[in-house]
mmCIF file of C-alpha atoms in Angstrom:
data_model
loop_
_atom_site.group_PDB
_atom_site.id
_atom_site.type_symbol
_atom_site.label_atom_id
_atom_site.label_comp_id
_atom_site.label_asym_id
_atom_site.label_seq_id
_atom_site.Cartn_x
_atom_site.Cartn_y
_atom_site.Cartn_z
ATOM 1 C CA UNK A 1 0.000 0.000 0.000
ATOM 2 C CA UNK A 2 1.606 3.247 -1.217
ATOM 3 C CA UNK A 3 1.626 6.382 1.219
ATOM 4 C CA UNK A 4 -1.244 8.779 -0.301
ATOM 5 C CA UNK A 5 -3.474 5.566 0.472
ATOM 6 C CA UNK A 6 -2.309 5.406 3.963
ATOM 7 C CA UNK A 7 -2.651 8.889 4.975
ATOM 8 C CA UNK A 8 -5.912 8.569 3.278
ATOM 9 C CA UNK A 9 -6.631 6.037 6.410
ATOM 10 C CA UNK A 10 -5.096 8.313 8.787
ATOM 11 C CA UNK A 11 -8.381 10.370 8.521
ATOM 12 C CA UNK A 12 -10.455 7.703 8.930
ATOM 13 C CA UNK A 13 -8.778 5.833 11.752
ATOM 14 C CA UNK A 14 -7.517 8.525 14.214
ATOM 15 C CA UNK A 15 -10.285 11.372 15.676
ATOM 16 C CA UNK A 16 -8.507 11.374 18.320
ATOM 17 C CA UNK A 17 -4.468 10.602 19.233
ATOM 18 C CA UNK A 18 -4.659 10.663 23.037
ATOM 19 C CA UNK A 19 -7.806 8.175 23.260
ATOM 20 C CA UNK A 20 -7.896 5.389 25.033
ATOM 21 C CA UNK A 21 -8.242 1.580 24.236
ATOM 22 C CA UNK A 22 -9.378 -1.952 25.174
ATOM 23 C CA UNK A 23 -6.307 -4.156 23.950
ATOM 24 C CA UNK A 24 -3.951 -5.389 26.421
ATOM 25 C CA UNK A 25 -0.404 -3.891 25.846
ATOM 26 C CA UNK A 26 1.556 -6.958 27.412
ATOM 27 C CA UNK A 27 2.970 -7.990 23.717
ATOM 28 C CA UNK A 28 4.347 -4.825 23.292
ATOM 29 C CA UNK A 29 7.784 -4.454 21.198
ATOM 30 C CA UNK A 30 10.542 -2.883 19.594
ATOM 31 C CA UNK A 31 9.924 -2.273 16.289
ATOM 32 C CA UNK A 32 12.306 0.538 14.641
ATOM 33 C CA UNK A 33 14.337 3.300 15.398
ATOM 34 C CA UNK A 34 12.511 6.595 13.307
ATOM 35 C CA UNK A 35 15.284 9.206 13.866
ATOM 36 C CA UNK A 36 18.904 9.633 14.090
ATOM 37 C CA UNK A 37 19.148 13.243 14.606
ATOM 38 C CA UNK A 38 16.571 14.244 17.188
ATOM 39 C CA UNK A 39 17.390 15.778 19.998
ATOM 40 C CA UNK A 40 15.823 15.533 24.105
ATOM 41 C CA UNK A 41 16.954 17.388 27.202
ATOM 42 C CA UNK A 42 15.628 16.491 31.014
ATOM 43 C CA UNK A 43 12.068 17.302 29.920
ATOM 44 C CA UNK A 44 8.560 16.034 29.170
ATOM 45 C CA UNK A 45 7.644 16.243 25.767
ATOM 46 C CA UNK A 46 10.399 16.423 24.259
ATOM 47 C CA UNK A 47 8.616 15.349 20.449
ATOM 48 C CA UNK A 48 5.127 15.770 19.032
ATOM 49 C CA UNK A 49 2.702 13.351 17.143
ATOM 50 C CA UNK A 50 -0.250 15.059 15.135
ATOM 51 C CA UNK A 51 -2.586 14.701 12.429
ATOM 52 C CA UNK A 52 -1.976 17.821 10.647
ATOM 53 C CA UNK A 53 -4.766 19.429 8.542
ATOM 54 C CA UNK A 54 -3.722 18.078 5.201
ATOM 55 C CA UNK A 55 -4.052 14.836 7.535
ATOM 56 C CA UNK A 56 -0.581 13.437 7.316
ATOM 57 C CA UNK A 57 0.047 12.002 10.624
ATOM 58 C CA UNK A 58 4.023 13.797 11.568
ATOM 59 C CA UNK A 59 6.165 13.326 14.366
ATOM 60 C CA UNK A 60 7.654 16.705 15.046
ATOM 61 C CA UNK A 61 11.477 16.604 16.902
ATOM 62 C CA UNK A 62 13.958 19.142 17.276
ATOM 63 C CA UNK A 63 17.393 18.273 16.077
ATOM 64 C CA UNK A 64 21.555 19.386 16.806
ATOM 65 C CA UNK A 65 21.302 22.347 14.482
ATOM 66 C CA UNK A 66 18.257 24.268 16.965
ATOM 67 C CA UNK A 67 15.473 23.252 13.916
ATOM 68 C CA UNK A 68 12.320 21.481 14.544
ATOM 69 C CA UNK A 69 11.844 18.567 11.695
ATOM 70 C CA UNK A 70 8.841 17.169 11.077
ATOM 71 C CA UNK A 71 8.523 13.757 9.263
ATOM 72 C CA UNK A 72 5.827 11.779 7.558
ATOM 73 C CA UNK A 73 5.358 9.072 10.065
ATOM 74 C CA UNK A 74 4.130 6.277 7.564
ATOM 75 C CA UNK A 75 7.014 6.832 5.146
ATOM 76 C CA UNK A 76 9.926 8.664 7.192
ATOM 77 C CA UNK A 77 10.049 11.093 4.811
ATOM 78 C CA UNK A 78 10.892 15.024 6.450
ATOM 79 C CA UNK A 79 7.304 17.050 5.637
ATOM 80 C CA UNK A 80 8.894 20.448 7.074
ATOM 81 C CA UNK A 81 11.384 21.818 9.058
ATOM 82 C CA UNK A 82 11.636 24.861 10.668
ATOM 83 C CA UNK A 83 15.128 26.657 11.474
ATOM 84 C CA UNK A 84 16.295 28.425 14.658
ATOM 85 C CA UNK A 85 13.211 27.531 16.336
ATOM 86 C CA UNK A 86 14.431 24.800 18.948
ATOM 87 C CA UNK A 87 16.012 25.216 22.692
ATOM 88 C CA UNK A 88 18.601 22.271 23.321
ATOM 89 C CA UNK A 89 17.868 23.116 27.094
ATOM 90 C CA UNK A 90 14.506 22.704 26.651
ATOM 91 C CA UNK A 91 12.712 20.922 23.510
ATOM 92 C CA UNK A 92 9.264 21.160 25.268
ATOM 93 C CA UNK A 93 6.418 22.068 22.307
ATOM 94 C CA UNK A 94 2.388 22.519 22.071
ATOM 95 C CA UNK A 95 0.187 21.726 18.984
ATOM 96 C CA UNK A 96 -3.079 23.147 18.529
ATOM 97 C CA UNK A 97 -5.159 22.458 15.149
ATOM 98 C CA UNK A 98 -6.865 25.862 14.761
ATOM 99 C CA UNK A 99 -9.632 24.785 12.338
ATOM 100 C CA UNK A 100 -11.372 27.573 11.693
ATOM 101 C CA UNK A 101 -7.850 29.146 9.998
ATOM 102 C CA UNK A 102 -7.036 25.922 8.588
ATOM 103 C CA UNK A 103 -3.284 25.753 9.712
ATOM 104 C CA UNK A 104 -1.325 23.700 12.314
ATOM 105 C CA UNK A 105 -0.298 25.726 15.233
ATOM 106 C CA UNK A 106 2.974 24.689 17.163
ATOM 107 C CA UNK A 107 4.621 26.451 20.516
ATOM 108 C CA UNK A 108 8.478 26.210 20.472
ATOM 109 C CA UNK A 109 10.258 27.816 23.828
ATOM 110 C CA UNK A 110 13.770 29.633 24.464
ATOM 111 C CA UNK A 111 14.515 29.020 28.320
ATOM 112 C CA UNK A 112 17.728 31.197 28.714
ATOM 113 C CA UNK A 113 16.259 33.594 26.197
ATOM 114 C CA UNK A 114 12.938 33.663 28.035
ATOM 115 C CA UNK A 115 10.691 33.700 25.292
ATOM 116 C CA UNK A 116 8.075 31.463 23.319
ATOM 117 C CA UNK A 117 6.937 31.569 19.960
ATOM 118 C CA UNK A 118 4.312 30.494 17.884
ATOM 119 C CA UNK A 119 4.498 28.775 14.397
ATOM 120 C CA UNK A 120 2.638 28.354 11.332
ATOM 121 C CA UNK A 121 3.427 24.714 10.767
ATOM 122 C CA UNK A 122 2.262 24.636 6.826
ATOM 123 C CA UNK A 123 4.216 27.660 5.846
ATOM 124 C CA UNK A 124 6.939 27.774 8.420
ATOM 125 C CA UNK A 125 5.563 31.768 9.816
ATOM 126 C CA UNK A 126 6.644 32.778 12.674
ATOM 127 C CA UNK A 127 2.990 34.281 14.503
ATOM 128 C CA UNK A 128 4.063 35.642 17.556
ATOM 129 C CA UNK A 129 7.390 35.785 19.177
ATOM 130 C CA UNK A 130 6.486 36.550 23.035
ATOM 131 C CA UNK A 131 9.803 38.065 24.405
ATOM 132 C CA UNK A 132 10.773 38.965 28.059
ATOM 133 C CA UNK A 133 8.338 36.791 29.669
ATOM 134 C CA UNK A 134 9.230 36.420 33.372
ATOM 135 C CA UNK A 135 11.428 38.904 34.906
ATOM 136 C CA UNK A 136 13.639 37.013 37.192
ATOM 137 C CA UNK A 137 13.656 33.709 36.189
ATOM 138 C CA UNK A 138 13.317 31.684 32.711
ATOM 139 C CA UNK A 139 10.069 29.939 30.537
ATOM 140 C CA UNK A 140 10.133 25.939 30.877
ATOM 141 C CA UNK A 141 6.483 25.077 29.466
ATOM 142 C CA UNK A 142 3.824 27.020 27.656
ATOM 143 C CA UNK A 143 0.836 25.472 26.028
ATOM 144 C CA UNK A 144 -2.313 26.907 23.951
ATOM 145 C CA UNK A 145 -6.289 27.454 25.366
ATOM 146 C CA UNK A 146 -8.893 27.840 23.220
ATOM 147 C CA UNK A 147 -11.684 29.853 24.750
ATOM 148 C CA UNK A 148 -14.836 30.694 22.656
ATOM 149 C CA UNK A 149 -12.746 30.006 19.198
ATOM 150 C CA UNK A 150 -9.801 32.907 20.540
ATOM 151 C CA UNK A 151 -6.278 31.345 20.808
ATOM 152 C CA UNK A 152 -4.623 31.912 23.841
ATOM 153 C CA UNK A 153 -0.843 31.310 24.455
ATOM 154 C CA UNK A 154 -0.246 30.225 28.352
ATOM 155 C CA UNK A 155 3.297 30.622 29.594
ATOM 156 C CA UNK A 156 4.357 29.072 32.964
ATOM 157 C CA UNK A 157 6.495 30.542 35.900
ATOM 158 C CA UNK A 158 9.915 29.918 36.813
ATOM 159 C CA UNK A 159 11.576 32.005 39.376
ATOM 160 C CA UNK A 160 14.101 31.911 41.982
ATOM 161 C CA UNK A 161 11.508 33.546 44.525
ATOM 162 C CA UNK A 162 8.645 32.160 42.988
ATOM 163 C CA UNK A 163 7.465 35.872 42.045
ATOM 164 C CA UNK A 164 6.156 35.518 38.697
ATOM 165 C CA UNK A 165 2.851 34.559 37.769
ATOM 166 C CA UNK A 166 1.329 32.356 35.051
ATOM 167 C CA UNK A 167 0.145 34.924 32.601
ATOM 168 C CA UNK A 168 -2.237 34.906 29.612
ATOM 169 C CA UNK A 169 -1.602 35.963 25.884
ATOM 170 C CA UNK A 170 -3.682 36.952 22.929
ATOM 171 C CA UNK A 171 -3.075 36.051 19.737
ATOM 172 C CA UNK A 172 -1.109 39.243 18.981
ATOM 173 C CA UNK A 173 1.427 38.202 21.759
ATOM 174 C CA UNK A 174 -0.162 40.874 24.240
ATOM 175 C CA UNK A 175 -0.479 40.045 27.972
ATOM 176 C CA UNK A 176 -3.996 40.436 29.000
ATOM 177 C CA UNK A 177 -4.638 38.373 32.196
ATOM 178 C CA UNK A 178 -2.060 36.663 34.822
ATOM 179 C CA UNK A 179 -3.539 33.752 36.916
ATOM 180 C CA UNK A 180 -3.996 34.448 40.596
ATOM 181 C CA UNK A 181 -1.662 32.953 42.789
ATOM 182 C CA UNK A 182 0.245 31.401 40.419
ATOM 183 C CA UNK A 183 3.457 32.190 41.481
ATOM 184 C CA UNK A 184 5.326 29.182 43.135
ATOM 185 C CA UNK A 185 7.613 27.791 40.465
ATOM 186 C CA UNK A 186 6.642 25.553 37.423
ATOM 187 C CA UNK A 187 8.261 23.170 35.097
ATOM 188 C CA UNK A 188 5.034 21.841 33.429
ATOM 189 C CA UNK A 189 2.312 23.641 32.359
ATOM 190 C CA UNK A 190 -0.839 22.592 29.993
ATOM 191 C CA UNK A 191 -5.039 22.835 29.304
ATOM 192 C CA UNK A 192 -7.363 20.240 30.345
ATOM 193 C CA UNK A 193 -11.086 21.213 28.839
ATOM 194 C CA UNK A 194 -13.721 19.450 30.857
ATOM 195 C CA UNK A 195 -16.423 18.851 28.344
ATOM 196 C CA UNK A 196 -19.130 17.925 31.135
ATOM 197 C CA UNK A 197 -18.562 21.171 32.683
ATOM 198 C CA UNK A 198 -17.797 23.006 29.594
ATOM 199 C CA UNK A 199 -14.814 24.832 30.846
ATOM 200 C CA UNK A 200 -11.058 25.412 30.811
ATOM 201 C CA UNK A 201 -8.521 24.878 33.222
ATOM 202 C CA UNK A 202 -4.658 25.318 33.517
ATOM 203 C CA UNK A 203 -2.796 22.349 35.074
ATOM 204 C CA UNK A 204 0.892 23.158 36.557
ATOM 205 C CA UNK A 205 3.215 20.905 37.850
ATOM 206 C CA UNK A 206 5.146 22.618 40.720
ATOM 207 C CA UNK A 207 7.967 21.374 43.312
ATOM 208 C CA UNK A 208 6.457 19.665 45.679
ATOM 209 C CA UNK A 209 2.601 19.690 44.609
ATOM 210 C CA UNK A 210 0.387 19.737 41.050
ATOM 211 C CA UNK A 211 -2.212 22.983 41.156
ATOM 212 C CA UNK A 212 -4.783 23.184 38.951
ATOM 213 C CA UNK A 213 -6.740 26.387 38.238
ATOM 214 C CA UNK A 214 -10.257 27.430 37.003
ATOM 215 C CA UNK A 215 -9.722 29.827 33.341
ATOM 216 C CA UNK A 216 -12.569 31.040 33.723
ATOM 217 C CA UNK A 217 -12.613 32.421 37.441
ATOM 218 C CA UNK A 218 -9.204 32.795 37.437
ATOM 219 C CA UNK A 219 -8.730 30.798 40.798
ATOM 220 C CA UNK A 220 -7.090 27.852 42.006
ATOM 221 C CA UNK A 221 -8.983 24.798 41.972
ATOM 222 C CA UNK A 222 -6.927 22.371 43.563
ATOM 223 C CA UNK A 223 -3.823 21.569 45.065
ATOM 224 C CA UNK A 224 -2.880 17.852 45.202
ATOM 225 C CA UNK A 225 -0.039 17.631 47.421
ATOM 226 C CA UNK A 226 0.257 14.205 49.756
ATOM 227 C CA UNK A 227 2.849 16.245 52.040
ATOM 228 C CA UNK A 228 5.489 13.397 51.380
ATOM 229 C CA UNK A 229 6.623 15.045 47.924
ATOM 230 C CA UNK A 230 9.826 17.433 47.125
ATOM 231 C CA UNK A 231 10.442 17.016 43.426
ATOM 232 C CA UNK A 232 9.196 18.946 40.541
ATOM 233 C CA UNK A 233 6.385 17.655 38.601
ATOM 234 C CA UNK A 234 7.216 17.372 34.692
ATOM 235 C CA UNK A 235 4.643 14.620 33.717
ATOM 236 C CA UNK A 236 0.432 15.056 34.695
ATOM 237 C CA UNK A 237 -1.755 12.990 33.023
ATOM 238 C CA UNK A 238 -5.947 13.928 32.912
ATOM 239 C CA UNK A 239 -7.764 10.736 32.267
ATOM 240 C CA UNK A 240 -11.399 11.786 32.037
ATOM 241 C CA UNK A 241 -12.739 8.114 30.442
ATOM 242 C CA UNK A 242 -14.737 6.873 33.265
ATOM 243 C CA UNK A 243 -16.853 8.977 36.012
ATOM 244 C CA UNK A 244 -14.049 10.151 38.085
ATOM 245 C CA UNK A 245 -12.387 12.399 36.167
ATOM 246 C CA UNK A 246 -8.316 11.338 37.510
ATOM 247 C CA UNK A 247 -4.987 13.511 37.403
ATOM 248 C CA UNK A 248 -2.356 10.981 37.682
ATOM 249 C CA UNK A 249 1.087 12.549 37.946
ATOM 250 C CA UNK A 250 4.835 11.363 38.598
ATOM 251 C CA UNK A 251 7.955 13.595 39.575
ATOM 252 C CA UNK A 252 11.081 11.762 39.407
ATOM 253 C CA UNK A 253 10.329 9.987 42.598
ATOM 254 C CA UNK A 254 9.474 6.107 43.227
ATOM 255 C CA UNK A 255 5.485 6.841 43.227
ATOM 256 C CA UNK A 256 2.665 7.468 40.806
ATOM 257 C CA UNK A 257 -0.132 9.282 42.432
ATOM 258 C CA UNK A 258 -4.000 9.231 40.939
ATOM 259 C CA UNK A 259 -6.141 12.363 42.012
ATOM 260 C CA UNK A 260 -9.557 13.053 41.881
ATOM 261 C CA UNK A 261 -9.319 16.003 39.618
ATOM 262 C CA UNK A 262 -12.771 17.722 41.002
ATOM 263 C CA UNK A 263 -12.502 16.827 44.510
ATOM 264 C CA UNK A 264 -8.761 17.202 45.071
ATOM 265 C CA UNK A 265 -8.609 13.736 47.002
ATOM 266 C CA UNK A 266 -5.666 11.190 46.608
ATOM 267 C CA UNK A 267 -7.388 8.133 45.243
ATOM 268 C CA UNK A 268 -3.757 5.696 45.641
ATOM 269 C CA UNK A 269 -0.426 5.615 44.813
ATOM 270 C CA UNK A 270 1.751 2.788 43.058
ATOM 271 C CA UNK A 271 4.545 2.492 44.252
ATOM 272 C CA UNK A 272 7.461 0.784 42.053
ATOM 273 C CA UNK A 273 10.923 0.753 43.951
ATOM 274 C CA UNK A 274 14.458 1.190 42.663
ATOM 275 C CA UNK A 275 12.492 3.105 40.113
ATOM 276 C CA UNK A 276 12.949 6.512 39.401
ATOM 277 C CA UNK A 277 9.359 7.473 37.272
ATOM 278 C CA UNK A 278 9.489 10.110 34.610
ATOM 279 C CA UNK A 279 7.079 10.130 31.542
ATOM 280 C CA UNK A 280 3.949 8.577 31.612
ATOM 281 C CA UNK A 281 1.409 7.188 29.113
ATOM 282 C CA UNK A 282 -1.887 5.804 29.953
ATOM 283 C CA UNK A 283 -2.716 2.738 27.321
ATOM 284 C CA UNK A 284 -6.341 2.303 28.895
ATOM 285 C CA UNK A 285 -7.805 2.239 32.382
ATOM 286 C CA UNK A 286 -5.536 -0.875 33.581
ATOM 287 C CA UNK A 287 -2.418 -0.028 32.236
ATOM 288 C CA UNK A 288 -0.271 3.072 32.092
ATOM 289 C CA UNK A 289 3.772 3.285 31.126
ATOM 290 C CA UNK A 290 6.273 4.837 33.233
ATOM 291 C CA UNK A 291 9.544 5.796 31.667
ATOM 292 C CA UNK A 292 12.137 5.159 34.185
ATOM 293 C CA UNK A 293 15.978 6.109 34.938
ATOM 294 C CA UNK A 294 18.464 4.053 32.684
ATOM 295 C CA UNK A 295 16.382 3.969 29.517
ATOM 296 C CA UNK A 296 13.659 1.804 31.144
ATOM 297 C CA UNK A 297 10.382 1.711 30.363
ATOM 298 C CA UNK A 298 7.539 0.028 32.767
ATOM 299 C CA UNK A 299 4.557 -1.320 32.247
ATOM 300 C CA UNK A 300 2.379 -1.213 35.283
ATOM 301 C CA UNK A 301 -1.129 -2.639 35.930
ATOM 302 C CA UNK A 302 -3.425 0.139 37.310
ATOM 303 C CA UNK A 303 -5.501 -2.726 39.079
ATOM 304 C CA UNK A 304 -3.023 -4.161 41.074
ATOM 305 C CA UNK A 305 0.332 -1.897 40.685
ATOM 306 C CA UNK A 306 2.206 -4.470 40.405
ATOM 307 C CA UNK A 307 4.917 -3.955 37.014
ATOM 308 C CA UNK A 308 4.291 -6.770 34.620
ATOM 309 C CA UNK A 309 6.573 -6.030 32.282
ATOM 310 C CA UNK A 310 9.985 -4.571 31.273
ATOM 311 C CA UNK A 311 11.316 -2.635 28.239
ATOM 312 C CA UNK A 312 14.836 -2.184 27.567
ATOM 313 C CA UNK A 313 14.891 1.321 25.778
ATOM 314 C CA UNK A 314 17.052 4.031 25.411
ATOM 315 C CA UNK A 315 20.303 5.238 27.126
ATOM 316 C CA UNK A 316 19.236 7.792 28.967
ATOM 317 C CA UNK A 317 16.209 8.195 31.383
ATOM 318 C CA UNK A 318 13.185 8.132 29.538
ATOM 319 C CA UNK A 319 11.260 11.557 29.852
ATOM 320 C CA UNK A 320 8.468 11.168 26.832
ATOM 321 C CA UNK A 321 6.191 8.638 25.862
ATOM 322 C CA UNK A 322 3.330 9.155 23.381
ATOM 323 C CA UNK A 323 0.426 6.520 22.185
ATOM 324 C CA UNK A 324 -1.074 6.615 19.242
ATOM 325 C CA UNK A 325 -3.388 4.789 17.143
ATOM 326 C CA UNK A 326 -1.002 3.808 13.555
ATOM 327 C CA UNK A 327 -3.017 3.323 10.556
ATOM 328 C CA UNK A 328 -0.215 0.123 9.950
ATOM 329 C CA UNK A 329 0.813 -0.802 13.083
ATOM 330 C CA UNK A 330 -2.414 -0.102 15.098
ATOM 331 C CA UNK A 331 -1.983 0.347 18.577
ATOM 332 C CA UNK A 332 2.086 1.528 19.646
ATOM 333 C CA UNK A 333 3.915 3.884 21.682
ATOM 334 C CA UNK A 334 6.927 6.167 20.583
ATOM 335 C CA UNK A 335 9.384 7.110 23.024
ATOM 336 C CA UNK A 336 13.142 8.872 23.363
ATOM 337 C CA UNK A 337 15.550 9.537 26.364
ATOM 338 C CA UNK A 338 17.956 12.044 27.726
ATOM 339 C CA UNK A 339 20.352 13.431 25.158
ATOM 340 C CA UNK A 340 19.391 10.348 22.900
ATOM 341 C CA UNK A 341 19.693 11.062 19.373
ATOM 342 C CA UNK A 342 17.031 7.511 18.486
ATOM 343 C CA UNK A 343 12.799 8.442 18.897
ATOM 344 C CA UNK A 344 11.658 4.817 18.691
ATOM 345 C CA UNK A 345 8.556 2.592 17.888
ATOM 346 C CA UNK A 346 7.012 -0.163 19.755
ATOM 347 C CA UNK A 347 4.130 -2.113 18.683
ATOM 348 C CA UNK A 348 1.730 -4.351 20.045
#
C-alpha cells in the first residue's frame, strides 16, 4: 500500500491521538528506530505526534542544528522543518489544530532567552514571538487554550523567589490576564477542557505539589499535594474516560499518584521501587507506562500496581512517551531519552 493511500486512512482511523483503548499492551515491542538526529533534554515532551490538517500524521522533533523537523510518520520522509526555532535546554512544544484558519499551530520555547513563539506549521511563519516573559527567572512550558474560538498562548512561571505569575496571551502576543496565585515555580504547564462542565482549566506541575486552576474564574482549583513530595512535577496525566475524572502525575520519585481532579482527594499511589518514574502514558484504564531512569520503560497494571513487564529502551532516562493509534501498526507507543539522538517505535 503506497503512502497517499495510507494517509488517506489516517483520517479515517484517528479522531482522536490521546484516546484510550481496550487491547492489552503486554505484547508490546521494539519495532524501529525513526530518527537519528533528534534531539531531548531532562524534559517532558520532548517530540510531538499530530494529524496535521492536510491529515498526514508527523512526528515533530527538534534536532543538533536548533530546527524542529517534522517527518511523515508512515514513510519517514521530512514534511517540514523549521530553522532556529528549537532550545537544546529545553525541547518542550504545544500543537493546537486551529480549524477555523485551517493551519497547524505549534509552541516552540527559548529558556535562557525567556521567550516562546508560535508557528505556522504549513508555511513555516513565525505568529508571535512573546519576548521577556518572566522577569527574574526563565520559561520551561507554555501550552495553547482555546476559549470561545480565541487562541490563547499560556506561559508558565519559573523564578528563583517564585514571584512571577502564570500569565495569559492573545493572539497578537499581548499580555492580557495573569492567573492568581500562580506564582510558586513551574516546570510543566498545559489545558485540560472538561467537556461535562464546559470549561477550561490550567494544570501546573510545581515542586512539591500539582495545582490546577479554574480559566474562567481565574482561581485555584486544587492543590494535590500528599505532604510526602519534594520534586518537581514534569509529567500530569488527565484521564477523564470513566466517572471520576483522575490527574495521575509522577515527579522523578518512586510513586505514581492518581487524584480526583474535582474533589482534590488522593485516590492511591503505586509504588514501584528502585524506580525513578518520569514520563507517563496511559494505554487504557488498567495499564499506564512509566519511563524510568536508565532507559527503562515500565509497564504497570493500574488494578493491582504491580509492574508486569519490562522494556529495555534508550540510554538515557526516559522523559516522553506518546500513544497513538497507527493506521499500519495499530496500537504503539513512541518514546526517546535524555540526550538520545534515536525516537523509537514499539508495537503491540
Amino acid at each position: 500500500m503506497n503512502a497517499s493511500k495510507i494517509n488517506e486512512m489516517v483520517n479515517n482511523k484517528i479522531d482522536d491521538l490521546s484516546q484510550s483503548f481496550s487491547s492489552n499492551p503486554e505484547n508490546i515491542h521494539f519495532l524501529k528506530d525513526l530518527t537519528d538526529n533528534s534531539y531531548s533534554y531532562n524534559l517532558v515532551n520532548s517530540f510531538l505526534i499530530f494529524k496535521s490538517i492536510d491529515n498526514i500524521l508527523v512526528l515533530l522533533y527538534p534536532n543538533n542544528n536548533d530546527s524542529l523537523v517534522a517527518i511523515n510518520i508512515i514513510d519517514n520522509k521530512i514534511v517540514n522543518e523549521i530553522k532556529n526555532a528549537a532550545d537544546k535546554l529545553n525541547p518542550n512544544f504545544d500543537y493546537f489544530l486551529d480549524k477555523i484558519n485551517k493551519r497547524d499551530l505549534i509552541i516552540s520555547i527559548s529558556t535562557f532567552e525567556n521567550e516562546v513563539k508560535v508557528w505556522n506549521f504549513n508555511n513555516l511563519e513565525c505568529l508571535i514571538n512573546i519576548i521577556n516573559i518572566n522577569e527574574f527567572g526563565r520559561i520551561y512550558s507554555a501550552c495553547f487554550l482555546n476559549d470561545n474560538e480565541n487562541i490563547f498562548v499560556i506561559t508558565s512561571n519559573y523564578s528563583i523567589c517564585d514571584c512571577g505569575p502564570i500569565k495569559v496571551y492573545d493572539f497578537n502576543g499581548t499580555k492580557i490576564n495573569e492567573i492568581n496565585d500562580s506564582d510558586k515555580t513551574t516546570y510543566f504547564i498545559n489545558n485540560y477542557y472538561d467537556k461535562k462542565l464546559k470549561k477550561n482549566f490550567i494544570v501546573s506541575g510545581n515542586k512539591g505539589f500539582v495545582t490546577s486552576y479554574d480559566y474562567q474564574e481565574n482561581k485555584i482549583y486544587h492543590i494535590y499535594n500528599d505532604e510526602n513530595n519534594f520534586h518537581y512535577h514534569s509529567n500530569i496525566i488527565i484521564n477523564d474516560i470513566n466517572e471520576t475524572t483522575k490527574l495521575i502525575e509522577s515527579c522523578g520519585d518512586e510513586f505514581i499518584r492518581v487524584w480526583d481532579f474535582h474533589f482534590g482527594d488522593l485516590i492511591y499511589i503505586i509504588e514501584v521501587n528502585n524506580s525513578t518514574l518520569y514520563g507517563l502514558c496511559l494505554w487504557n484504564n488498567n495499564y499506564i507506562f512509566a519511563g524510568c531512569k536508565n532507559g527503562i520503560i515500565k509497564l504497570i497494571d493500574l488494578r493491582t500496581g504491580n509492574v508486569v513487564k519490562d522494556l529495555i529502551s534508550h540510554n538515557g532516562d526516559v522523559m516522553t512517551i506518546k500513544k497513538i493509534l497507527h493506521p499500519q501498526y495499530g496500537e504503539c507507543l513512541f518514546s526517546q531519552g535524555i540526550c538520545d539522538d534515536q525516537i523509537k517505535l514499539w508495537i503491540n
